[in-house]
């Protein structure tokens, strides 16, 4: 079956612009996670969605970062007023429920010039 | 809170030699432990996981890991390295947060090179 998909695969933007990154989880998976992978910080948790519960936003690095999950499926991560330090690979993962194995998408490589 | 330490950011082995990638963790509650592999420009693929039960866990591609609570370790091994094993390997720990999340806390990764 289809795995987790993310779009775009690559995004180049100018400093100060807003960007939206999309994640399509595996059908039926109720839990969805966003992570960021950067050279300096490694792999970091950003945000978690579980069903219709309030998301766990404890990993978001600043208020320029936000995410939503519509209809319990597709998720969008938005970064406003991008900065060069936002350059990273943004990974999305989904799982059947929160405690189960997480399946990762291929990531979106964001470059902020 | 959890943390993961991977000893050695880069490990080189000869083809056919033993692979040993080290991982130590810290967790205030019984953890779930994972090893993921990442090939260049790809996402993370689960190699194996420990949740409960048998402490020796077998995964894909001939890898296995042993959970040692007394040593807070979860080292990854493979008896005989293959060229296709060259990749970056991440150890991760997961435990429930107050918000119900099981987010993964990752180590810094170990890049494995296999020498022909």
JSON list of C-alpha atoms in Angstrom, two decimals:
[
{"chain": "A", "resi": 1, "resn": "UNK", "atom": "CA", "xyz": [0.00, 0.00, 0.00]},
{"chain": "A", "resi": 2, "resn": "UNK", "atom": "CA", "xyz": [0.93, 3.65, -0.23]},
{"chain": "A", "resi": 3, "resn": "UNK", "atom": "CA", "xyz": [3.33, 5.00, 2.32]},
{"chain": "A", "resi": 4, "resn": "UNK", "atom": "CA", "xyz": [3.62, 8.48, 3.78]},
{"chain": "A", "resi": 5, "resn": "UNK", "atom": "CA", "xyz": [4.01, 11.08, 1.08]},
{"chain": "A", "resi": 6, "resn": "UNK", "atom": "CA", "xyz": [5.30, 14.63, 1.36]},
{"chain": "A", "resi": 7, "resn": "UNK", "atom": "CA", "xyz": [5.31, 17.56, -1.00]},
{"chain": "A", "resi": 8, "resn": "UNK", "atom": "CA", "xyz": [7.18, 19.32, -2.33]},
{"chain": "A", "resi": 9, "resn": "UNK", "atom": "CA", "xyz": [10.31, 17.21, -2.21]},
{"chain": "A", "resi": 10, "resn": "UNK", "atom": "CA", "xyz": [12.45, 20.33, -2.46]},
{"chain": "A", "resi": 11, "resn": "UNK", "atom": "CA", "xyz": [11.63, 23.94, -1.71]},
{"chain": "A", "resi": 12, "resn": "UNK", "atom": "CA", "xyz": [13.88, 26.93, -2.17]},
{"chain": "A", "resi": 13, "resn": "UNK", "atom": "CA", "xyz": [12.65, 30.21, -0.80]},
{"chain": "A", "resi": 14, "resn": "UNK", "atom": "CA", "xyz": [13.91, 33.65, 0.05]},
{"chain": "A", "resi": 15, "resn": "UNK", "atom": "CA", "xyz": [14.38, 34.83, 3.59]},
{"chain": "A", "resi": 16, "resn": "UNK", "atom": "CA", "xyz": [11.22, 36.38, 4.93]},
{"chain": "A", "resi": 17, "resn": "UNK", "atom": "CA", "xyz": [8.80, 34.41, 2.73]},
{"chain": "A", "resi": 18, "resn": "UNK", "atom": "CA", "xyz": [6.20, 32.00, 4.08]},
{"chain": "A", "resi": 19, "resn": "UNK", "atom": "CA", "xyz": [6.25, 28.32, 3.10]},
{"chain": "A", "resi": 20, "resn": "UNK", "atom": "CA", "xyz": [3.80, 25.44, 3.40]},
{"chain": "A", "resi": 21, "resn": "UNK", "atom": "CA", "xyz": [4.86, 21.82, 3.55]},
{"chain": "A", "resi": 22, "resn": "UNK", "atom": "CA", "xyz": [2.36, 19.02, 3.08]},
{"chain": "A", "resi": 23, "resn": "UNK", "atom": "CA", "xyz": [2.14, 15.52, 4.50]},
{"chain": "A", "resi": 24, "resn": "UNK", "atom": "CA", "xyz": [-0.22, 12.73, 3.46]},
{"chain": "A", "resi": 25, "resn": "UNK", "atom": "CA", "xyz": [-0.14, 10.00, 6.10]},
{"chain": "A", "resi": 26, "resn": "UNK", "atom": "CA", "xyz": [-0.89, 6.34, 5.59]},
{"chain": "A", "resi": 27, "resn": "UNK", "atom": "CA", "xyz": [-4.63, 5.80, 5.36]},
{"chain": "A", "resi": 28, "resn": "UNK", "atom": "CA", "xyz": [-6.11, 4.84, 8.72]},
{"chain": "A", "resi": 29, "resn": "UNK", "atom": "CA", "xyz": [-3.20, 6.14, 10.77]},
{"chain": "A", "resi": 30, "resn": "UNK", "atom": "CA", "xyz": [-4.53, 8.37, 13.51]},
{"chain": "A", "resi": 31, "resn": "UNK", "atom": "CA", "xyz": [-1.20, 9.69, 14.79]},
{"chain": "A", "resi": 32, "resn": "UNK", "atom": "CA", "xyz": [0.93, 12.11, 12.79]},
{"chain": "A", "resi": 33, "resn": "UNK", "atom": "CA", "xyz": [4.31, 13.59, 13.69]},
{"chain": "A", "resi": 34, "resn": "UNK", "atom": "CA", "xyz": [6.53, 16.29, 12.18]},
{"chain": "A", "resi": 35, "resn": "UNK", "atom": "CA", "xyz": [10.29, 16.23, 12.72]},
{"chain": "A", "resi": 36, "resn": "UNK", "atom": "CA", "xyz": [13.11, 18.42, 11.48]},
{"chain": "A", "resi": 37, "resn": "UNK", "atom": "CA", "xyz": [16.52, 17.13, 10.45]},
{"chain": "A", "resi": 38, "resn": "UNK", "atom": "CA", "xyz": [19.36, 19.63, 10.27]},
{"chain": "A", "resi": 39, "resn": "UNK", "atom": "CA", "xyz": [23.12, 19.37, 10.30]},
{"chain": "A", "resi": 40, "resn": "UNK", "atom": "CA", "xyz": [23.52, 21.27, 13.51]},
{"chain": "A", "resi": 41, "resn": "UNK", "atom": "CA", "xyz": [20.64, 19.90, 15.56]},
{"chain": "A", "resi": 42, "resn": "UNK", "atom": "CA", "xyz": [20.10, 16.40, 14.21]},
{"chain": "A", "resi": 43, "resn": "UNK", "atom": "CA", "xyz": [16.56, 15.01, 14.26]},
{"chain": "A", "resi": 44, "resn": "UNK", "atom": "CA", "xyz": [14.13, 17.01, 16.37]},
{"chain": "A", "resi": 45, "resn": "UNK", "atom": "CA", "xyz": [10.46, 16.52, 17.16]},
{"chain": "A", "resi": 46, "resn": "UNK", "atom": "CA", "xyz": [8.22, 19.42, 16.17]},
{"chain": "A", "resi": 47, "resn": "UNK", "atom": "CA", "xyz": [4.54, 18.57, 16.63]},
{"chain": "A", "resi": 48, "resn": "UNK", "atom": "CA", "xyz": [2.18, 15.61, 17.17]},
{"chain": "A", "resi": 49, "resn": "UNK", "atom": "CA", "xyz": [-1.45, 15.09, 16.17]},
{"chain": "A", "resi": 50, "resn": "UNK", "atom": "CA", "xyz": [-3.63, 12.27, 17.47]},
{"chain": "A", "resi": 51, "resn": "UNK", "atom": "CA", "xyz": [-7.14, 12.00, 16.11]},
{"chain": "A", "resi": 52, "resn": "UNK", "atom": "CA", "xyz": [-9.25, 14.97, 17.13]},
{"chain": "A", "resi": 53, "resn": "UNK", "atom": "CA", "xyz": [-7.24, 15.73, 20.27]},
{"chain": "A", "resi": 54, "resn": "UNK", "atom": "CA", "xyz": [-5.38, 18.99, 20.76]},
{"chain": "A", "resi": 55, "resn": "UNK", "atom": "CA", "xyz": [-1.94, 18.71, 19.17]},
{"chain": "A", "resi": 56, "resn": "UNK", "atom": "CA", "xyz": [1.26, 18.51, 21.18]},
{"chain": "A", "resi": 57, "resn": "UNK", "atom": "CA", "xyz": [3.15, 21.58, 19.98]},
{"chain": "A", "resi": 58, "resn": "UNK", "atom": "CA", "xyz": [5.94, 21.36, 22.51]},
{"chain": "A", "resi": 59, "resn": "UNK", "atom": "CA", "xyz": [8.68, 20.91, 19.88]},
{"chain": "A", "resi": 60, "resn": "UNK", "atom": "CA", "xyz": [7.90, 23.94, 17.71]},
{"chain": "A", "resi": 61, "resn": "UNK", "atom": "CA", "xyz": [10.97, 26.19, 17.85]},
{"chain": "A", "resi": 62, "resn": "UNK", "atom": "CA", "xyz": [9.19, 29.53, 17.53]},
{"chain": "A", "resi": 63, "resn": "UNK", "atom": "CA", "xyz": [5.79, 31.07, 16.91]},
{"chain": "A", "resi": 64, "resn": "UNK", "atom": "CA", "xyz": [6.68, 31.35, 13.23]},
{"chain": "A", "resi": 65, "resn": "UNK", "atom": "CA", "xyz": [5.98, 27.63, 13.01]},
{"chain": "A", "resi": 66, "resn": "UNK", "atom": "CA", "xyz": [2.46, 26.25, 12.94]},
{"chain": "A", "resi": 67, "resn": "UNK", "atom": "CA", "xyz": [0.73, 23.14, 11.71]},
{"chain": "A", "resi": 68, "resn": "UNK", "atom": "CA", "xyz": [-2.75, 21.88, 11.15]},
{"chain": "A", "resi": 69, "resn": "UNK", "atom": "CA", "xyz": [-4.33, 18.60, 10.31]},
{"chain": "A", "resi": 70, "resn": "UNK", "atom": "CA", "xyz": [-7.58, 18.70, 8.41]},
{"chain": "A", "resi": 71, "resn": "UNK", "atom": "CA", "xyz": [-10.14, 15.94, 8.74]},
{"chain": "A", "resi": 72, "resn": "UNK", "atom": "CA", "xyz": [-7.73, 13.79, 10.69]},
{"chain": "A", "resi": 73, "resn": "UNK", "atom": "CA", "xyz": [-5.69, 13.10, 7.55]},
{"chain": "A", "resi": 74, "resn": "UNK", "atom": "CA", "xyz": [-3.53, 15.55, 5.57]},
{"chain": "A", "resi": 75, "resn": "UNK", "atom": "CA", "xyz": [-1.29, 17.86, 7.54]},
{"chain": "A", "resi": 76, "resn": "UNK", "atom": "CA", "xyz": [0.33, 21.16, 6.59]},
{"chain": "A", "resi": 77, "resn": "UNK", "atom": "CA", "xyz": [3.34, 22.66, 8.32]},
{"chain": "A", "resi": 78, "resn": "UNK", "atom": "CA", "xyz": [3.62, 26.39, 7.81]},
{"chain": "A", "resi": 79, "resn": "UNK", "atom": "CA", "xyz": [6.71, 28.48, 8.45]},
{"chain": "A", "resi": 80, "resn": "UNK", "atom": "CA", "xyz": [6.19, 32.22, 8.37]},
{"chain": "A", "resi": 81, "resn": "UNK", "atom": "CA", "xyz": [8.90, 34.78, 7.67]},
{"chain": "A", "resi": 82, "resn": "UNK", "atom": "CA", "xyz": [11.46, 32.08, 6.99]},
{"chain": "A", "resi": 83, "resn": "UNK", "atom": "CA", "xyz": [15.01, 32.49, 8.27]},
{"chain": "A", "resi": 84, "resn": "UNK", "atom": "CA", "xyz": [18.21, 30.85, 7.05]},
{"chain": "A", "resi": 85, "resn": "UNK", "atom": "CA", "xyz": [18.33, 28.70, 10.17]},
{"chain": "A", "resi": 86, "resn": "UNK", "atom": "CA", "xyz": [15.03, 27.12, 9.06]},
{"chain": "A", "resi": 87, "resn": "UNK", "atom": "CA", "xyz": [16.91, 25.35, 6.26]},
{"chain": "A", "resi": 88, "resn": "UNK", "atom": "CA", "xyz": [16.55, 21.64, 6.97]},
{"chain": "A", "resi": 89, "resn": "UNK", "atom": "CA", "xyz": [14.79, 18.49, 5.90]},
{"chain": "A", "resi": 90, "resn": "UNK", "atom": "CA", "xyz": [11.29, 18.31, 7.32]},
{"chain": "A", "resi": 91, "resn": "UNK", "atom": "CA", "xyz": [10.09, 14.76, 7.91]},
{"chain": "A", "resi": 92, "resn": "UNK", "atom": "CA", "xyz": [6.57, 13.59, 8.52]},
{"chain": "A", "resi": 93, "resn": "UNK", "atom": "CA", "xyz": [5.67, 10.27, 10.14]},
{"chain": "A", "resi": 94, "resn": "UNK", "atom": "CA", "xyz": [2.42, 8.51, 10.86]},
{"chain": "A", "resi": 95, "resn": "UNK", "atom": "CA", "xyz": [1.45, 5.61, 13.06]},
{"chain": "A", "resi": 96, "resn": "UNK", "atom": "CA", "xyz": [-1.63, 3.53, 13.69]},
{"chain": "A", "resi": 97, "resn": "UNK", "atom": "CA", "xyz": [-1.87, 5.02, 17.14]},
{"chain": "A", "resi": 98, "resn": "UNK", "atom": "CA", "xyz": [0.54, 7.08, 19.18]},
{"chain": "A", "resi": 99, "resn": "UNK", "atom": "CA", "xyz": [2.55, 4.22, 20.63]},
{"chain": "A", "resi": 100, "resn": "UNK", "atom": "CA", "xyz": [2.91, 2.20, 17.50]},
{"chain": "A", "resi": 101, "resn": "UNK", "atom": "CA", "xyz": [5.73, 2.12, 14.93]},
{"chain": "A", "resi": 102, "resn": "UNK", "atom": "CA", "xyz": [6.15, 5.38, 13.05]},
{"chain": "A", "resi": 103, "resn": "UNK", "atom": "CA", "xyz": [6.42, 5.28, 9.28]},
{"chain": "A", "resi": 104, "resn": "UNK", "atom": "CA", "xyz": [8.37, 8.14, 7.74]},
{"chain": "A", "resi": 105, "resn": "UNK", "atom": "CA", "xyz": [7.90, 10.01, 4.53]},
{"chain": "A", "resi": 106, "resn": "UNK", "atom": "CA", "xyz": [10.80, 10.96, 2.24]},
{"chain": "A", "resi": 107, "resn": "UNK", "atom": "CA", "xyz": [10.94, 14.49, 3.61]},
{"chain": "A", "resi": 108, "resn": "UNK", "atom": "CA", "xyz": [10.91, 18.00, 2.19]},
{"chain": "A", "resi": 109, "resn": "UNK", "atom": "CA", "xyz": [14.28, 19.69, 1.85]},
{"chain": "A", "resi": 110, "resn": "UNK", "atom": "CA", "xyz": [13.83, 23.38, 2.60]},
{"chain": "A", "resi": 111, "resn": "UNK", "atom": "CA", "xyz": [16.52, 25.85, 1.60]},
{"chain": "A", "resi": 112, "resn": "UNK", "atom": "CA", "xyz": [16.19, 29.47, 2.71]},
{"chain": "A", "resi": 113, "resn": "UNK", "atom": "CA", "xyz": [18.42, 31.84, 0.77]},
{"chain": "B", "resi": 1, "resn": "UNK", "atom": "CA", "xyz": [12.68, 13.28, 29.62]},
{"chain": "B", "resi": 2, "resn": "UNK", "atom": "CA", "xyz": [14.64, 10.98, 27.37]},
{"chain": "B", "resi": 3, "resn": "UNK", "atom": "CA", "xyz": [18.01, 11.18, 25.66]},
{"chain": "B", "resi": 4, "resn": "UNK", "atom": "CA", "xyz": [20.09, 9.01, 23.38]},
{"chain": "B", "resi": 5, "resn": "UNK", "atom": "CA", "xyz": [23.83, 8.83, 22.92]},
{"chain": "B", "resi": 6, "resn": "UNK", "atom": "CA", "xyz": [25.37, 7.13, 19.94]},
{"chain": "B", "resi": 7, "resn": "UNK", "atom": "CA", "xyz": [29.08, 6.49, 20.30]},
{"chain": "B", "resi": 8, "resn": "UNK", "atom": "CA", "xyz": [30.93, 7.19, 17.11]},
{"chain": "B", "resi": 9, "resn": "UNK", "atom": "CA", "xyz": [29.59, 9.49, 14.44]},
{"chain": "B", "resi": 10, "resn": "UNK", "atom": "CA", "xyz": [31.38, 7.43, 11.80]},
{"chain": "B", "resi": 11, "resn": "UNK", "atom": "CA", "xyz": [32.19, 3.72, 11.80]},
{"chain": "B", "resi": 12, "resn": "UNK", "atom": "CA", "xyz": [34.07, 1.87, 9.07]},
{"chain": "B", "resi": 13, "resn": "UNK", "atom": "CA", "xyz": [34.08, -1.90, 8.70]},
{"chain": "B", "resi": 14, "resn": "UNK", "atom": "CA", "xyz": [35.34, -4.29, 6.06]},
{"chain": "B", "resi": 15, "resn": "UNK", "atom": "CA", "xyz": [32.87, -6.23, 3.99]},
{"chain": "B", "resi": 16, "resn": "UNK", "atom": "CA", "xyz": [32.10, -9.46, 5.85]},
{"chain": "B", "resi": 17, "resn": "UNK", "atom": "CA", "xyz": [33.18, -8.08, 9.23]},
{"chain": "B", "resi": 18, "resn": "UNK", "atom": "CA", "xyz": [31.03, -7.65, 12.32]},
{"chain": "B", "resi": 19, "resn": "UNK", "atom": "CA", "xyz": [28.99, -4.46, 12.53]},
{"chain": "B", "resi": 20, "resn": "UNK", "atom": "CA", "xyz": [28.55, -2.98, 16.01]},
{"chain": "B", "resi": 21, "resn": "UNK", "atom": "CA", "xyz": [26.84, 0.39, 16.47]},
{"chain": "B", "resi": 22, "resn": "UNK", "atom": "CA", "xyz": [26.51, 1.59, 20.04]},
{"chain": "B", "resi": 23, "resn": "UNK", "atom": "CA", "xyz": [23.53, 3.26, 21.62]},
{"chain": "B", "resi": 24, "resn": "UNK", "atom": "CA", "xyz": [22.91, 4.27, 25.21]},
{"chain": "B", "resi": 25, "resn": "UNK", "atom": "CA", "xyz": [19.70, 5.86, 26.38]},
{"chain": "B", "resi": 26, "resn": "UNK", "atom": "CA", "xyz": [18.27, 7.69, 29.33]},
{"chain": "B", "resi": 27, "resn": "UNK", "atom": "CA", "xyz": [14.60, 7.49, 30.22]},
{"chain": "B", "resi": 28, "resn": "UNK", "atom": "CA", "xyz": [12.61, 8.11, 33.35]},
{"chain": "B", "resi": 29, "resn": "UNK", "atom": "CA", "xyz": [10.02, 5.50, 32.36]},
{"chain": "B", "resi": 30, "resn": "UNK", "atom": "CA", "xyz": [10.32, 2.12, 30.65]},
{"chain": "B", "resi": 31, "resn": "UNK", "atom": "CA", "xyz": [11.25, 3.05, 27.11]},
{"chain": "B", "resi": 32, "resn": "UNK", "atom": "CA", "xyz": [10.46, 1.83, 23.67]},
{"chain": "B", "resi": 33, "resn": "UNK", "atom": "CA", "xyz": [13.68, 1.64, 21.66]},
{"chain": "B", "resi": 34, "resn": "UNK", "atom": "CA", "xyz": [14.23, 1.77, 17.93]},
{"chain": "B", "resi": 35, "resn": "UNK", "atom": "CA", "xyz": [16.91, 1.65, 15.29]},
{"chain": "B", "resi": 36, "resn": "UNK", "atom": "CA", "xyz": [16.26, 3.42, 12.01]},
{"chain": "B", "resi": 37, "resn": "UNK", "atom": "CA", "xyz": [18.37, 3.47, 8.85]},
{"chain": "B", "resi": 38, "resn": "UNK", "atom": "CA", "xyz": [18.59, 6.36, 6.41]},
{"chain": "B", "resi": 39, "resn": "UNK", "atom": "CA", "xyz": [19.98, 6.02, 2.91]},
{"chain": "B", "resi": 40, "resn": "UNK", "atom": "CA", "xyz": [21.09, 9.20, 1.11]},
{"chain": "B", "resi": 41, "resn": "UNK", "atom": "CA", "xyz": [18.21, 11.52, 0.23]},
{"chain": "B", "resi": 42, "resn": "UNK", "atom": "CA", "xyz": [15.64, 9.15, 1.66]},
{"chain": "B", "resi": 43, "resn": "UNK", "atom": "CA", "xyz": [13.45, 9.04, 4.73]},
{"chain": "B", "resi": 44, "resn": "UNK", "atom": "CA", "xyz": [13.94, 6.83, 7.76]},
{"chain": "B", "resi": 45, "resn": "UNK", "atom": "CA", "xyz": [13.27, 3.12, 7.61]},
{"chain": "B", "resi": 46, "resn": "UNK", "atom": "CA", "xyz": [12.69, 1.07, 10.74]},
{"chain": "B", "resi": 47, "resn": "UNK", "atom": "CA", "xyz": [15.25, -1.70, 11.26]},
{"chain": "B", "resi": 48, "resn": "UNK", "atom": "CA", "xyz": [13.95, -3.06, 14.53]},
{"chain": "B", "resi": 49, "resn": "UNK", "atom": "CA", "xyz": [12.23, -2.10, 17.78]},
{"chain": "B", "resi": 50, "resn": "UNK", "atom": "CA", "xyz": [12.02, -3.13, 21.38]},
{"chain": "B", "resi": 51, "resn": "UNK", "atom": "CA", "xyz": [8.82, -2.55, 23.32]},
{"chain": "B", "resi": 52, "resn": "UNK", "atom": "CA", "xyz": [8.41, -5.34, 25.86]},
{"chain": "B", "resi": 53, "resn": "UNK", "atom": "CA", "xyz": [9.26, -9.00, 26.15]},
{"chain": "B", "resi": 54, "resn": "UNK", "atom": "CA", "xyz": [12.33, -10.67, 24.67]},
{"chain": "B", "resi": 55, "resn": "UNK", "atom": "CA", "xyz": [15.35, -8.43, 25.03]},
{"chain": "B", "resi": 56, "resn": "UNK", "atom": "CA", "xyz": [17.09, -9.72, 21.90]},
{"chain": "B", "resi": 57, "resn": "UNK", "atom": "CA", "xyz": [15.31, -8.23, 18.96]},
{"chain": "B", "resi": 58, "resn": "UNK", "atom": "CA", "xyz": [15.79, -9.28, 15.36]},
{"chain": "B", "resi": 59, "resn": "UNK", "atom": "CA", "xyz": [15.16, -6.88, 12.53]},
{"chain": "B", "resi": 60, "resn": "UNK", "atom": "CA", "xyz": [15.41, -6.63, 8.80]},
{"chain": "B", "resi": 61, "resn": "UNK", "atom": "CA", "xyz": [18.52, -7.20, 6.70]},
{"chain": "B", "resi": 62, "resn": "UNK", "atom": "CA", "xyz": [20.13, -9.45, 9.32]},
{"chain": "B", "resi": 63, "resn": "UNK", "atom": "CA", "xyz": [20.40, -6.80, 12.04]},
{"chain": "B", "resi": 64, "resn": "UNK", "atom": "CA", "xyz": [19.66, -7.43, 15.69]},
{"chain": "B", "resi": 65, "resn": "UNK", "atom": "CA", "xyz": [19.89, -5.50, 18.94]},
{"chain": "B", "resi": 66, "resn": "UNK", "atom": "CA", "xyz": [19.82, -6.40, 22.60]},
{"chain": "B", "resi": 67, "resn": "UNK", "atom": "CA", "xyz": [18.09, -4.33, 25.26]},
{"chain": "B", "resi": 68, "resn": "UNK", "atom": "CA", "xyz": [20.20, -4.28, 28.42]},
{"chain": "B", "resi": 69, "resn": "UNK", "atom": "CA", "xyz": [18.36, -2.41, 31.13]},
{"chain": "B", "resi": 70, "resn": "UNK", "atom": "CA", "xyz": [21.25, -2.56, 33.62]},
{"chain": "B", "resi": 71, "resn": "UNK", "atom": "CA", "xyz": [23.55, -0.92, 31.09]},
{"chain": "B", "resi": 72, "resn": "UNK", "atom": "CA", "xyz": [20.85, 1.33, 29.55]},
{"chain": "B", "resi": 73, "resn": "UNK", "atom": "CA", "xyz": [22.09, 0.15, 26.18]},
{"chain": "B", "resi": 74, "resn": "UNK", "atom": "CA", "xyz": [20.57, -0.98, 22.90]},
{"chain": "B", "resi": 75, "resn": "UNK", "atom": "CA", "xyz": [23.51, -1.76, 20.63]},
{"chain": "B", "resi": 76, "resn": "UNK", "atom": "CA", "xyz": [22.93, -2.77, 17.02]},
{"chain": "B", "resi": 77, "resn": "UNK", "atom": "CA", "xyz": [24.85, -5.67, 15.49]},
{"chain": "B", "resi": 78, "resn": "UNK", "atom": "CA", "xyz": [25.12, -7.61, 12.28]},
{"chain": "B", "resi": 79, "resn": "UNK", "atom": "CA", "xyz": [27.48, -10.59, 11.96]},
{"chain": "B", "resi": 80, "resn": "UNK", "atom": "CA", "xyz": [28.68, -9.86, 8.44]},
{"chain": "B", "resi": 81, "resn": "UNK", "atom": "CA", "xyz": [28.63, -6.45, 6.77]},
{"chain": "B", "resi": 82, "resn": "UNK", "atom": "CA", "xyz": [27.46, -6.05, 3.21]},
{"chain": "B", "resi": 83, "resn": "UNK", "atom": "CA", "xyz": [28.20, -3.17, 0.89]},
{"chain": "B", "resi": 84, "resn": "UNK", "atom": "CA", "xyz": [24.50, -2.32, 0.84]},
{"chain": "B", "resi": 85, "resn": "UNK", "atom": "CA", "xyz": [24.61, -1.67, 4.61]},
{"chain": "B", "resi": 86, "resn": "UNK", "atom": "CA", "xyz": [26.45, 1.63, 4.05]},
{"chain": "B", "resi": 87, "resn": "UNK", "atom": "CA", "xyz": [24.05, 4.26, 5.37]},
{"chain": "B", "resi": 88, "resn": "UNK", "atom": "CA", "xyz": [23.37, 6.38, 8.43]},
{"chain": "B", "resi": 89, "resn": "UNK", "atom": "CA", "xyz": [21.86, 4.68, 11.46]},
{"chain": "B", "resi": 90, "resn": "UNK", "atom": "CA", "xyz": [19.82, 6.36, 14.16]},
{"chain": "B", "resi": 91, "resn": "UNK", "atom": "CA", "xyz": [18.94, 5.03, 17.57]},
{"chain": "B", "resi": 92, "resn": "UNK", "atom": "CA", "xyz": [15.77, 6.45, 19.10]},
{"chain": "B", "resi": 93, "resn": "UNK", "atom": "CA", "xyz": [13.80, 6.23, 22.32]},
{"chain": "B", "resi": 94, "resn": "UNK", "atom": "CA", "xyz": [10.12, 6.80, 22.82]},
{"chain": "B", "resi": 95, "resn": "UNK", "atom": "CA", "xyz": [8.04, 7.11, 25.95]},
{"chain": "B", "resi": 96, "resn": "UNK", "atom": "CA", "xyz": [4.63, 8.66, 26.54]},
{"chain": "B", "resi": 97, "resn": "UNK", "atom": "CA", "xyz": [4.61, 12.37, 27.23]},
{"chain": "B", "resi": 98, "resn": "UNK", "atom": "CA", "xyz": [2.03, 14.15, 29.30]},
{"chain": "B", "resi": 99, "resn": "UNK", "atom": "CA", "xyz": [0.23, 15.09, 26.12]},
{"chain": "B", "resi": 100, "resn": "UNK", "atom": "CA", "xyz": [-0.04, 11.45, 25.05]},
{"chain": "B", "resi": 101, "resn": "UNK", "atom": "CA", "xyz": [2.60, 11.79, 22.37]},
{"chain": "B", "resi": 102, "resn": "UNK", "atom": "CA", "xyz": [5.14, 9.06, 21.74]},
{"chain": "B", "resi": 103, "resn": "UNK", "atom": "CA", "xyz": [7.55, 11.30, 19.91]},
{"chain": "B", "resi": 104, "resn": "UNK", "atom": "CA", "xyz": [10.93, 9.85, 19.12]},
{"chain": "B", "resi": 105, "resn": "UNK", "atom": "CA", "xyz": [14.09, 11.27, 20.64]},
{"chain": "B", "resi": 106, "resn": "UNK", "atom": "CA", "xyz": [16.95, 10.48, 18.33]},
{"chain": "B", "resi": 107, "resn": "UNK", "atom": "CA", "xyz": [20.67, 10.11, 18.74]},
{"chain": "B", "resi": 108, "resn": "UNK", "atom": "CA", "xyz": [22.98, 12.09, 16.50]},
{"chain": "B", "resi": 109, "resn": "UNK", "atom": "CA", "xyz": [23.39, 9.17, 14.12]},
{"chain": "B", "resi": 110, "resn": "UNK", "atom": "CA", "xyz": [26.26, 6.93, 13.06]},
{"chain": "B", "resi": 111, "resn": "UNK", "atom": "CA", "xyz": [27.38, 6.84, 9.46]},
{"chain": "B", "resi": 112, "resn": "UNK", "atom": "CA", "xyz": [28.46, 3.33, 8.51]},
{"chain": "B", "resi": 113, "resn": "UNK", "atom": "CA", "xyz": [30.98, 2.84, 5.73]},
{"chain": "B", "resi": 114, "resn": "UNK", "atom": "CA", "xyz": [31.70, -0.63, 4.35]},
{"chain": "B", "resi": 115, "resn": "UNK", "atom": "CA", "xyz": [35.10, -1.16, 2.78]},
{"chain": "B", "resi": 116, "resn": "UNK", "atom": "CA", "xyz": [35.31, -3.74, 0.00]}
]
